Short mmCIF file of C-alpha atoms in Angstrom, two decimals:
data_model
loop_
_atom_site.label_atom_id
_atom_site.label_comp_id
_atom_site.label_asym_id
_atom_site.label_seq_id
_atom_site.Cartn_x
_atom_site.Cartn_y
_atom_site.Cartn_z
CA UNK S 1 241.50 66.43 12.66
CA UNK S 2 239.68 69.54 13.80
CA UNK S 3 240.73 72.63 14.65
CA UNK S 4 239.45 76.04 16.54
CA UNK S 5 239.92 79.55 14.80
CA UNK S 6 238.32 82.23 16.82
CA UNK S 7 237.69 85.56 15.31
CA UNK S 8 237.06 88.50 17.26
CA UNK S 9 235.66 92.27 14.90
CA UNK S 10 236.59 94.13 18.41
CA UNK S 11 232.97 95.72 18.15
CA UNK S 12 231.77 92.30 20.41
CA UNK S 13 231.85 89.68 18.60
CA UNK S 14 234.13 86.54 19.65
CA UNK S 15 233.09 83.68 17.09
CA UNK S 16 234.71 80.11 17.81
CA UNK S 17 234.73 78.08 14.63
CA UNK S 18 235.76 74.24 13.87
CA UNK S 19 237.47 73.42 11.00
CA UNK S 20 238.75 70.73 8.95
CA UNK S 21 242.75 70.79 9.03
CA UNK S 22 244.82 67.26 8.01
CA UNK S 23 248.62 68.36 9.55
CA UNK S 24 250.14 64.84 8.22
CA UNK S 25 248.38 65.19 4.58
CA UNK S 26 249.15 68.78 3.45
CA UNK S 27 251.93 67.86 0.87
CA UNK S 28 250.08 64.88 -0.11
CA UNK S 29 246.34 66.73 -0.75
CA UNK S 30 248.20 70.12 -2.13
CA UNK S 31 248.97 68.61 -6.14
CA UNK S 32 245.42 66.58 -6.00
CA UNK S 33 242.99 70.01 -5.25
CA UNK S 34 243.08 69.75 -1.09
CA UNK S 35 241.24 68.26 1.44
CA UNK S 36 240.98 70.52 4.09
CA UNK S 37 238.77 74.06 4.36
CA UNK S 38 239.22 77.15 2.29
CA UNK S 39 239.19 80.49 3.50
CA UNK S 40 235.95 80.71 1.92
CA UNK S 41 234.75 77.49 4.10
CA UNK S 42 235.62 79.29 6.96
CA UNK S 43 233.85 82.28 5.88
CA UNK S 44 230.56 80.46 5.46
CA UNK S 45 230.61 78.78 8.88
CA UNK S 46 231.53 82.46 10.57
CA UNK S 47 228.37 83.55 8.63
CA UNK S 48 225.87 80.58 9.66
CA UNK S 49 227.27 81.89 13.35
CA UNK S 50 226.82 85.85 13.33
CA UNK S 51 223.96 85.91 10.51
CA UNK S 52 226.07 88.14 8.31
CA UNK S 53 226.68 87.07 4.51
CA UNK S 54 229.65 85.63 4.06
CA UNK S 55 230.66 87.51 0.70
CA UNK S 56 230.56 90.76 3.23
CA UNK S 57 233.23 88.94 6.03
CA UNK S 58 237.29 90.16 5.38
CA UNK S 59 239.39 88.03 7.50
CA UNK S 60 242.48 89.46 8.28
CA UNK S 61 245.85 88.61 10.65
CA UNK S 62 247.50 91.91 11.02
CA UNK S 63 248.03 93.90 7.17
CA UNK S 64 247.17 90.56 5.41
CA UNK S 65 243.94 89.80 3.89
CA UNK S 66 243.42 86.26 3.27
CA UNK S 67 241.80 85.10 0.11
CA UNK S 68 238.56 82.80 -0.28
CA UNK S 69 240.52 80.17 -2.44
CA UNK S 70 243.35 79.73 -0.38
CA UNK S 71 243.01 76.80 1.85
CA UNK S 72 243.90 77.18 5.53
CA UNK S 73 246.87 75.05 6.10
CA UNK S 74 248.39 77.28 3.35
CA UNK S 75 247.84 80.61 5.22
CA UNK S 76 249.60 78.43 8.38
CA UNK S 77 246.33 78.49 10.24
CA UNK S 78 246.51 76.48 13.18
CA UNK S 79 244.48 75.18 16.20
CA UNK S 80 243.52 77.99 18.63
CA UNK S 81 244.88 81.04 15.99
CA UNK S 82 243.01 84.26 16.42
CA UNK S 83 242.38 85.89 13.72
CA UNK S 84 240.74 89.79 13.11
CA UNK S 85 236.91 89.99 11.32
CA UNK S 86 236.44 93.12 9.18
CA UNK S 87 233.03 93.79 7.25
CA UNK S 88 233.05 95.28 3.90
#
């Protein structure tokens, strides 16, 4: 199953990513090393889309920064979830 993050740095960029995201095998995938994309997946398809490096994107939904190993389902991202792009 796909989903669509869209990330918006408020300077003018709107970026509309897809994404990997399996809803019905989360506990399943979570003991076993995960299935789905990592923060750091996310990052990397942002970066193919603006030209920036990904290692310079900080990805944040209001005071919390989410880390590159931390897959997606376990920040709660969902389908159509904006989140804020910072630049370090």
């Amino acid at each position: 199953m796909m989903i669509e993050v869209v990330c918006n740095d408020r300077l003018g960029k709107k970026v509309r990513v897809k994404c990997k995201y399996p809803f019905r095998a989360v506990r399943s995938t979570r003991c076993c090393g995960g299935a789905d994309d990592t923060i750091k997946d996310l990052k990397k398809l942002i970066a193919a889309q603006t030209g920036t490096r990904w290692d310079k994107i900080v990805l944040k939904k209001w005071y919390t920064i989410f880390k590159d190993h931390v897959s997606l389902s376990d920040y709660e991202i969902h389908d159509g979830m904006n989140l804020e792009l910072y630049y370090q």
